[in-house]
Coordinates of C-alpha atoms in Angstrom, one line a residue:
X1 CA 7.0 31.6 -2.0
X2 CA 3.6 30.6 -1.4
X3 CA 2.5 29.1 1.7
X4 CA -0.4 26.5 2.1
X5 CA -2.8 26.1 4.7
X6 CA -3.0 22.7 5.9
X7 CA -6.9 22.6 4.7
X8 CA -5.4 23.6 1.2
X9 CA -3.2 20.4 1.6
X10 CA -5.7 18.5 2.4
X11 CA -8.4 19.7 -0.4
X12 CA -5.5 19.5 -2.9
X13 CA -4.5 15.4 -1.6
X14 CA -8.5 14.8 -1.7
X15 CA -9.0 16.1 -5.4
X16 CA -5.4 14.1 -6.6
X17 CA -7.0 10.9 -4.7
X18 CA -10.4 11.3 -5.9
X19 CA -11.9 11.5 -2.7
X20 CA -13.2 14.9 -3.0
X21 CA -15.4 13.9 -5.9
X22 CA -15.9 10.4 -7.0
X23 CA -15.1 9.7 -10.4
X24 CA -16.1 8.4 -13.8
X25 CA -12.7 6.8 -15.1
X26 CA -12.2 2.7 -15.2
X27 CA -10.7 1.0 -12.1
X28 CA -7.8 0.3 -14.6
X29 CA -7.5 3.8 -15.1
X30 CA -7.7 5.1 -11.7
X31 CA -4.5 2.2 -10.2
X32 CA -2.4 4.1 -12.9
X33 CA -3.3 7.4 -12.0
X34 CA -2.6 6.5 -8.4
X35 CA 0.7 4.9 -8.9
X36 CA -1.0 1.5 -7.6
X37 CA -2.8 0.2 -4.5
X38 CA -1.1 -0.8 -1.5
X39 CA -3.0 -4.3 -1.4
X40 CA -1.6 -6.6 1.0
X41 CA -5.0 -7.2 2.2
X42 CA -6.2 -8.8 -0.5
X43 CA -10.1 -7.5 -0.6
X44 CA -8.5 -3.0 0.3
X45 CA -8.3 -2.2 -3.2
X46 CA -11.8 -3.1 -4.1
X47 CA -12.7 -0.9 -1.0
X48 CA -10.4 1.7 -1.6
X49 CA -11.9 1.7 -5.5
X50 CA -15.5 1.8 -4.1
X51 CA -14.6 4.7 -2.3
X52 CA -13.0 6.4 -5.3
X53 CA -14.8 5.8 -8.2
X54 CA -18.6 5.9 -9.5
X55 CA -20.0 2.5 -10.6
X56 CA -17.2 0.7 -10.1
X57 CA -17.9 -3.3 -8.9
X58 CA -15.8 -6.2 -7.6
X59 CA -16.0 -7.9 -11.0
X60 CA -14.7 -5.1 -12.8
X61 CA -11.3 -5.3 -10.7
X62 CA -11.7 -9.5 -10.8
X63 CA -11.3 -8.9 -14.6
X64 CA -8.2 -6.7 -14.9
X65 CA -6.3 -9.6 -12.3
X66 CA -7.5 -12.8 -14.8
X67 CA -7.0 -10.3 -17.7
X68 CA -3.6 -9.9 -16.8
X69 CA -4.4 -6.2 -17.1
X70 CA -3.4 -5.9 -13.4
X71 CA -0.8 -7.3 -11.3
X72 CA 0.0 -7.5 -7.7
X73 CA 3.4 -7.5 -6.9
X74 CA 6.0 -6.1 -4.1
X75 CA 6.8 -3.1 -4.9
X76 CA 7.6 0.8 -3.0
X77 CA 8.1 0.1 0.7
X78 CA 8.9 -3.8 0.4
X79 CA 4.6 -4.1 0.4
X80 CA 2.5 -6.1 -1.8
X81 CA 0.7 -3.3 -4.4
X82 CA -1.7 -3.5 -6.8
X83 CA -0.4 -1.7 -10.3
X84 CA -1.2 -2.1 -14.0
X85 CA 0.4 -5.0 -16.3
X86 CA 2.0 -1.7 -18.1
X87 CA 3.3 -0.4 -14.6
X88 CA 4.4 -3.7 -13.0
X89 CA 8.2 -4.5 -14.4
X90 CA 8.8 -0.8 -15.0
X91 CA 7.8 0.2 -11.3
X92 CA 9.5 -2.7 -9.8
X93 CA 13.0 -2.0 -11.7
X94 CA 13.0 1.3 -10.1
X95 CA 12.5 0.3 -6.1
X96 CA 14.8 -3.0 -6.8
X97 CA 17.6 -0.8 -5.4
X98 CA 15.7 -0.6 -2.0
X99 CA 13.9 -4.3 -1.6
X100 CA 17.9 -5.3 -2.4
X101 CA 19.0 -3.0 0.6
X102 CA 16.1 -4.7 3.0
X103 CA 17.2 -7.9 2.1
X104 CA 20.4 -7.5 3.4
X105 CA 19.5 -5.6 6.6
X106 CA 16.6 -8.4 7.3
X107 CA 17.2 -9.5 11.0
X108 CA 15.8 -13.1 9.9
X109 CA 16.7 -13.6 6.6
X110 CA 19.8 -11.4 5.9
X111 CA 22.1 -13.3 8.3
X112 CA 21.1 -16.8 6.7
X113 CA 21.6 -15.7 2.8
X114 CA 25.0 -14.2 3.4
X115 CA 26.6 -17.3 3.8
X116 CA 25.1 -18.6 0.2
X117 CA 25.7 -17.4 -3.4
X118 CA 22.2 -15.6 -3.2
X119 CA 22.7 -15.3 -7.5
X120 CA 22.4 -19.4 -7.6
X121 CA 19.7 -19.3 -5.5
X122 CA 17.9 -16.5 -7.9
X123 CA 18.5 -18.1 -10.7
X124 CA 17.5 -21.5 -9.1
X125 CA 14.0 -20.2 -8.3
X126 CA 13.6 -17.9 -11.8
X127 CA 13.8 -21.6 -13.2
X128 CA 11.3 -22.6 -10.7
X129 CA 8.9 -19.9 -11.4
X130 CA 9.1 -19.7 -14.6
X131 CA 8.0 -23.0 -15.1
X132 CA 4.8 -23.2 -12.5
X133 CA 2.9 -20.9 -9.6
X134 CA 4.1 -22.1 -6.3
X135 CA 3.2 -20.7 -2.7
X136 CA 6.6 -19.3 -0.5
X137 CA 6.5 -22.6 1.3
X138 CA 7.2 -24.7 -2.1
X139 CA 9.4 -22.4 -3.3
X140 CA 11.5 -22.4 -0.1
X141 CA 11.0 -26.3 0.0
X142 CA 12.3 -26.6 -3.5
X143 CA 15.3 -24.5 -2.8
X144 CA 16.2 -26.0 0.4
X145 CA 16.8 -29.7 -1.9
X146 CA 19.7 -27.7 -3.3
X147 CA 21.2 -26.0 0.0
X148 CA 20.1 -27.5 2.3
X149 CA 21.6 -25.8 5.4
X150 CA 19.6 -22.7 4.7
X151 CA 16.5 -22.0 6.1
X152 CA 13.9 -22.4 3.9
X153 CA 11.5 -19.1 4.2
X154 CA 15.0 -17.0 4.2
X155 CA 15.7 -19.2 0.2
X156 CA 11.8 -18.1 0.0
X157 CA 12.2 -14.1 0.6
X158 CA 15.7 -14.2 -1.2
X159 CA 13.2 -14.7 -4.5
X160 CA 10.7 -12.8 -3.3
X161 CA 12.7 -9.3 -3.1
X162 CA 15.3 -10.4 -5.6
X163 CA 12.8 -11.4 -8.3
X164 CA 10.3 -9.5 -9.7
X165 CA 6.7 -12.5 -8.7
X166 CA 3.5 -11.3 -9.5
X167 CA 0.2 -13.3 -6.9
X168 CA -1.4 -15.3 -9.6
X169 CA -5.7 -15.6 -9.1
X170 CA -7.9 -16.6 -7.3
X171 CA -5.7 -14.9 -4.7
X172 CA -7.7 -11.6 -4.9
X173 CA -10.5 -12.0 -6.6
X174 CA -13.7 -10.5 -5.0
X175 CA -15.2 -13.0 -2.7
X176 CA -13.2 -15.4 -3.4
X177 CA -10.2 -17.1 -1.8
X178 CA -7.1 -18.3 -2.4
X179 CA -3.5 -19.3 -1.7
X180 CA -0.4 -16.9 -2.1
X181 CA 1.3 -18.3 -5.7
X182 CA 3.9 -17.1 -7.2
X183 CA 5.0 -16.6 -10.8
X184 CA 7.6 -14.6 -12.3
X185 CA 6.0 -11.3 -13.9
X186 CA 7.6 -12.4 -17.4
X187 CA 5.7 -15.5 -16.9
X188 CA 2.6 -13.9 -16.2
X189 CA 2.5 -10.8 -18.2
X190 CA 4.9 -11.2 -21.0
X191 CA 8.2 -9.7 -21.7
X192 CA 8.1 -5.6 -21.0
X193 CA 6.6 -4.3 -23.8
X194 CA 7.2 -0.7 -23.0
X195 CA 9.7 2.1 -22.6
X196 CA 11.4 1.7 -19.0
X197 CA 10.4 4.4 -16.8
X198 CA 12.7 7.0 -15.3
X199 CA 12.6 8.3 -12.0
X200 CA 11.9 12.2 -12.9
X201 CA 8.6 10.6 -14.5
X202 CA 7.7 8.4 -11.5
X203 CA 8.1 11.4 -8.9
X204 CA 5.6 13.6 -11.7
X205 CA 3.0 11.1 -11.8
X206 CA 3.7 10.6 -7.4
X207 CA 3.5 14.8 -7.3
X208 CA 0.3 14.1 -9.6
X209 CA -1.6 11.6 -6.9
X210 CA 0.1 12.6 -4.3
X211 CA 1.0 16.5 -3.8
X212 CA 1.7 19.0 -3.3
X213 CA 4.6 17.0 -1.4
X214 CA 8.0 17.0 -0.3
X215 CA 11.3 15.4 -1.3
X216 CA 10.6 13.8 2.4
X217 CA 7.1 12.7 1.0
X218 CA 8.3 11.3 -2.2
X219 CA 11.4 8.8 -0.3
X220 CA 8.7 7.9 2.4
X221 CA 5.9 6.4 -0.5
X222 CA 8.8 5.1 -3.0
X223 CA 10.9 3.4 -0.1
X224 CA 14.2 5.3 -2.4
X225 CA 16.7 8.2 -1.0
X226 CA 18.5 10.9 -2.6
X227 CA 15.4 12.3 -4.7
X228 CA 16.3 15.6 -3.5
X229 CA 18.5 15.5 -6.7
X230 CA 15.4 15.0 -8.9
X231 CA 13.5 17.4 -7.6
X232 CA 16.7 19.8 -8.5
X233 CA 16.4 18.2 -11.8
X234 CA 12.9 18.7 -12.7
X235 CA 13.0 22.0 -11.2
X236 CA 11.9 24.0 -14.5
X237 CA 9.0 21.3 -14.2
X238 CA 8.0 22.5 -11.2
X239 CA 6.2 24.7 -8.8
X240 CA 7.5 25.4 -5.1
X241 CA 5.2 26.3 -2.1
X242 CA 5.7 26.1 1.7
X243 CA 3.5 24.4 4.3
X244 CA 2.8 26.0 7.4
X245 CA 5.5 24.9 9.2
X246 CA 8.3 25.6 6.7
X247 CA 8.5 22.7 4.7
X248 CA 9.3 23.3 0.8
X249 CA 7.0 21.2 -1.4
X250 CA 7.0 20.4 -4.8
X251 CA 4.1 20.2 -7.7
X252 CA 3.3 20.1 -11.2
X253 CA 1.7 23.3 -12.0
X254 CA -1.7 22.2 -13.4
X255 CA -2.2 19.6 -10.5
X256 CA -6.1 20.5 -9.1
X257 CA -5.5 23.0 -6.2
X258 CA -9.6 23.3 -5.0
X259 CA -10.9 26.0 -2.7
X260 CA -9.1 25.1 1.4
X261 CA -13.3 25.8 2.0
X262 CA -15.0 23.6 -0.4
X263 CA -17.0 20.8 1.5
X264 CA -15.3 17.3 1.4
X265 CA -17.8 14.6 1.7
X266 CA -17.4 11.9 4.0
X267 CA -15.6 8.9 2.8
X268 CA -14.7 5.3 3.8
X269 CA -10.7 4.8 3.4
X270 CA -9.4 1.4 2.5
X271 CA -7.3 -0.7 4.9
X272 CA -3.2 0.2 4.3
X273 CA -4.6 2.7 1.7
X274 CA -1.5 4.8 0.1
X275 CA -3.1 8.4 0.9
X276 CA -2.0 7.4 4.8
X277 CA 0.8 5.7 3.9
X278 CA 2.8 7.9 1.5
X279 CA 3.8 11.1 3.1
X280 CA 6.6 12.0 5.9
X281 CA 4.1 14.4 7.4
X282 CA 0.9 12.8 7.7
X283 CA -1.3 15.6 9.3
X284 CA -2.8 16.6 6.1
X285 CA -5.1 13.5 6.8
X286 CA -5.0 13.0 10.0
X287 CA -3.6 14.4 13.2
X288 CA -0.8 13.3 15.3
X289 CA -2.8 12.2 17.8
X290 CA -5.4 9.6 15.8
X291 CA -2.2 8.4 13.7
X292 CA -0.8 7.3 17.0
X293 CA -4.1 5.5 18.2
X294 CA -4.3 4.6 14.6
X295 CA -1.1 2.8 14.3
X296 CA -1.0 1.2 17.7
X297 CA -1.5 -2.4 16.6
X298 CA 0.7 -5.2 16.0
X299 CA 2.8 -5.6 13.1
X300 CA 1.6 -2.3 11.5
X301 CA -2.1 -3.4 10.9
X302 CA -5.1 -1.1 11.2
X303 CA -8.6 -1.2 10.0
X304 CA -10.3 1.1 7.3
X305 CA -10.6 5.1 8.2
X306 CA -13.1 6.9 8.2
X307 CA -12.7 10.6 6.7
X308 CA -14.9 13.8 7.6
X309 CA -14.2 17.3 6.7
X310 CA -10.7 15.4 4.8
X311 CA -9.5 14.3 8.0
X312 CA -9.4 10.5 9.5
X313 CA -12.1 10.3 12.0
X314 CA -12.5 7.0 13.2
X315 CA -12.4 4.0 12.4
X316 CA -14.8 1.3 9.8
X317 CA -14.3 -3.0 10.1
X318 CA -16.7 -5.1 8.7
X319 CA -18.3 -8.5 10.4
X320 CA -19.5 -11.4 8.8
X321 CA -19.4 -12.3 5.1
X322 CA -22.1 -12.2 2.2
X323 CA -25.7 -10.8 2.5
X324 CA -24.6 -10.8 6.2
X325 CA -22.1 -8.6 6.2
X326 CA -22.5 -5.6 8.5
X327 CA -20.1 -2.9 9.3
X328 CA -18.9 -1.7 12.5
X329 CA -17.7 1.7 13.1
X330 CA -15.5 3.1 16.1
X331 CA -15.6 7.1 16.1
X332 CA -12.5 9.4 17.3
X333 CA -14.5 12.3 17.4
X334 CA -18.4 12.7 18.2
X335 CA -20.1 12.1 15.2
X336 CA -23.3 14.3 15.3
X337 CA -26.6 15.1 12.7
X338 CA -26.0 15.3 9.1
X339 CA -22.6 13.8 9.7
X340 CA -23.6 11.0 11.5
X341 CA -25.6 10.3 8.6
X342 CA -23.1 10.4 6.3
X343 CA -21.3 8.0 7.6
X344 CA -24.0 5.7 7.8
X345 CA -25.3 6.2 4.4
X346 CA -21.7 5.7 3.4
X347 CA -21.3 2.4 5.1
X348 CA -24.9 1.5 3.3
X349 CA -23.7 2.3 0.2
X350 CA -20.6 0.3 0.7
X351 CA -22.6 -3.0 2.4
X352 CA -25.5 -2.5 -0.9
X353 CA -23.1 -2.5 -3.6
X354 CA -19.9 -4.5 -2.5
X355 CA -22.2 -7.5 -0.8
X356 CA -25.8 -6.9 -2.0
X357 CA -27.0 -6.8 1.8
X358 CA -30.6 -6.0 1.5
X359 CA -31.1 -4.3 5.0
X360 CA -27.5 -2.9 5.7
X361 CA -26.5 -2.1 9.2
X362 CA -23.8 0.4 10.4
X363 CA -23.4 -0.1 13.9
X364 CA -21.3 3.1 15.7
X365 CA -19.4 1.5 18.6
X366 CA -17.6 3.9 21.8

């Protein structure tokens, strides 16, 4: 069996990510090619688009959200993701399993709900949110009138995980703000319109964005288990390799494998973006060591990355708002030369096209 370098890992995650080489498709396009967006910060996908896609603007992904063309919704790993109208109930019937499973192993809320008939209280707010968009606190207000022993944010996350709610705008839209509301995705989108989707083609199209990967990889992005017996299943599908340390990973055999040497430019990753996110072993973007600093805040929150040669190198925020937005960037690694200049030209590009600043600035902090 083949054994990849972890550059070749790297090079091959880059191409699948389109980070290598920005690309020509349609925002809409690229959210279904990459599964969806994690996007509980509501401005990272447009960030994580910029950084992916040629000519792409923060209207363009404002239309597909009051389009109804995209959706964001809870989805793999209990987040909040961004996916196509087409992806949103199929996706969401598949990790139900799994946001059913944290429910009941919730330390706040799973304690609370198990002494209630948590189907009344579904079906209670279906009725709600069918009707009209209403933030968690109304919901869990509105639910507590009918039992009212139970906390009300615990009668707020039972619908959230148990029902599939789509955000409704302007939560989302660039440069705009806006309340969390909620709305069933029947509501919002329609009834499903197309063929449910199984979990042999889910894993495909994850292997597609994501690999070459293991069944390790695929449980850690989907938030589901026993996919060891899919990757059994599709085995005629598939190609096997090993890493460097061992590991058996899985592909699709005319996935983009580009030269372990050919340059990868530098790039500016989106908060929570998937391509950090979505694999048990995460060195094929960034090293034990920076995932550690990395991942050091509270409650799981870090700021955009910075990639050079592939690899997380720092770290980008921005400060201020509008045409006074600058961007702030706080190195791992000495940044030197033509790389240095990368970055900055990078963050220019970013600051020009996302908030029109006229005389960007990309300050590089210790």
């Amino acid at each position: 069996m083949r054994v990849e370098s972890l550059r070749a890992l790297n090079r091959a995650t880059l191409a699948r990510q389109l980070l290598l080489q920005r690309s020509p498709m349609s925002a809409l396009d690229a959210i279904d090619h990459l599964v969806g967006m994690q996007a509980q910060a509501p401005f990272a996908p447009y960030y994580g688009l910029w950084s992916r896609l040629d000519g792409f603007t923060g209207e363009e992904l404002s239309g597909l959200l009051t389009s109804r063309k995209a959706a964001r919704i809870v989805l793999m790993r209990g987040t909040i993701h961004l996916v196509t109208a087409k992806d949103c109930h199929r996706l969401r019937a598949l990790v139900q399993p799994t946001l059913d499973r944290m429910l009941r192993a919730n330390a706040t809320h799973g304690r609370p709900l198990a002494a209630v008939d948590v189907g009344a209280v579904v079906d209670a707010a279906k009725q709600l949110l069918d009707a009209d968009a209403l933030t968690p606190g109304e919901v869990g207000a509105r639910l507590a009138e009918q039992w009212p022993d139970t906390p009300p944010g615990s009668l707020a996350e039972a619908a959230r995980s148990l029902l599939p709610l789509v955000q409704v705008p302007p939560r989302a839209l660039w440069q705009r703000s806006g309340q969390v509301r909620l709305t069933t995705a029947t509501a919002w989108l329609g009834k499903p319109r197309w063929k449910p989707l199984t979990i042999d083609e889910v894993v495909v199209r994850y292997l597609a964005a994501f690999g070459p990967a293991s069944v390790a990889d695929m449980q850690t992005w989907s938030g589901l288990s026993r996919l060891g017996e899919v990757a059994e299943r599709l085995d005629a599908r598939l190609t096997q390799v090993k890493s460097q340390d061992g590991r058996t990973l899985y592909d699709i055999p005319d996935a983009p494998r580009p030269d372990p040497d050919i340059p990868a430019p530098v790039r500016l990753v989106a908060p929570f973006d998937n391509i950090l996110l979505s694999h048990a072993n995460r060195t094929r973007v960034i090293s034990d060591e920076h995932r550690k600093r990395l991942f050091s805040g509270k409650n799981g929150v870090f700021p955009g990355t910075v990639l050079v040669d592939g690899f997380v190198a720092g770290t980008w925020e921005l400060v201020g708002k509008g045409e006074s937005t600058s961007m702030r960037v706080q190195p791992y690694v000495a940044l030197r030369g033509g790389v240095l200049d990368e970055v900055v030209t990078e963050g220019n590009r970013l600051l020009e096209r996302a908030f029109e600043v006229a005389d960007p600035e990309v300050a590089i902090t210790d």
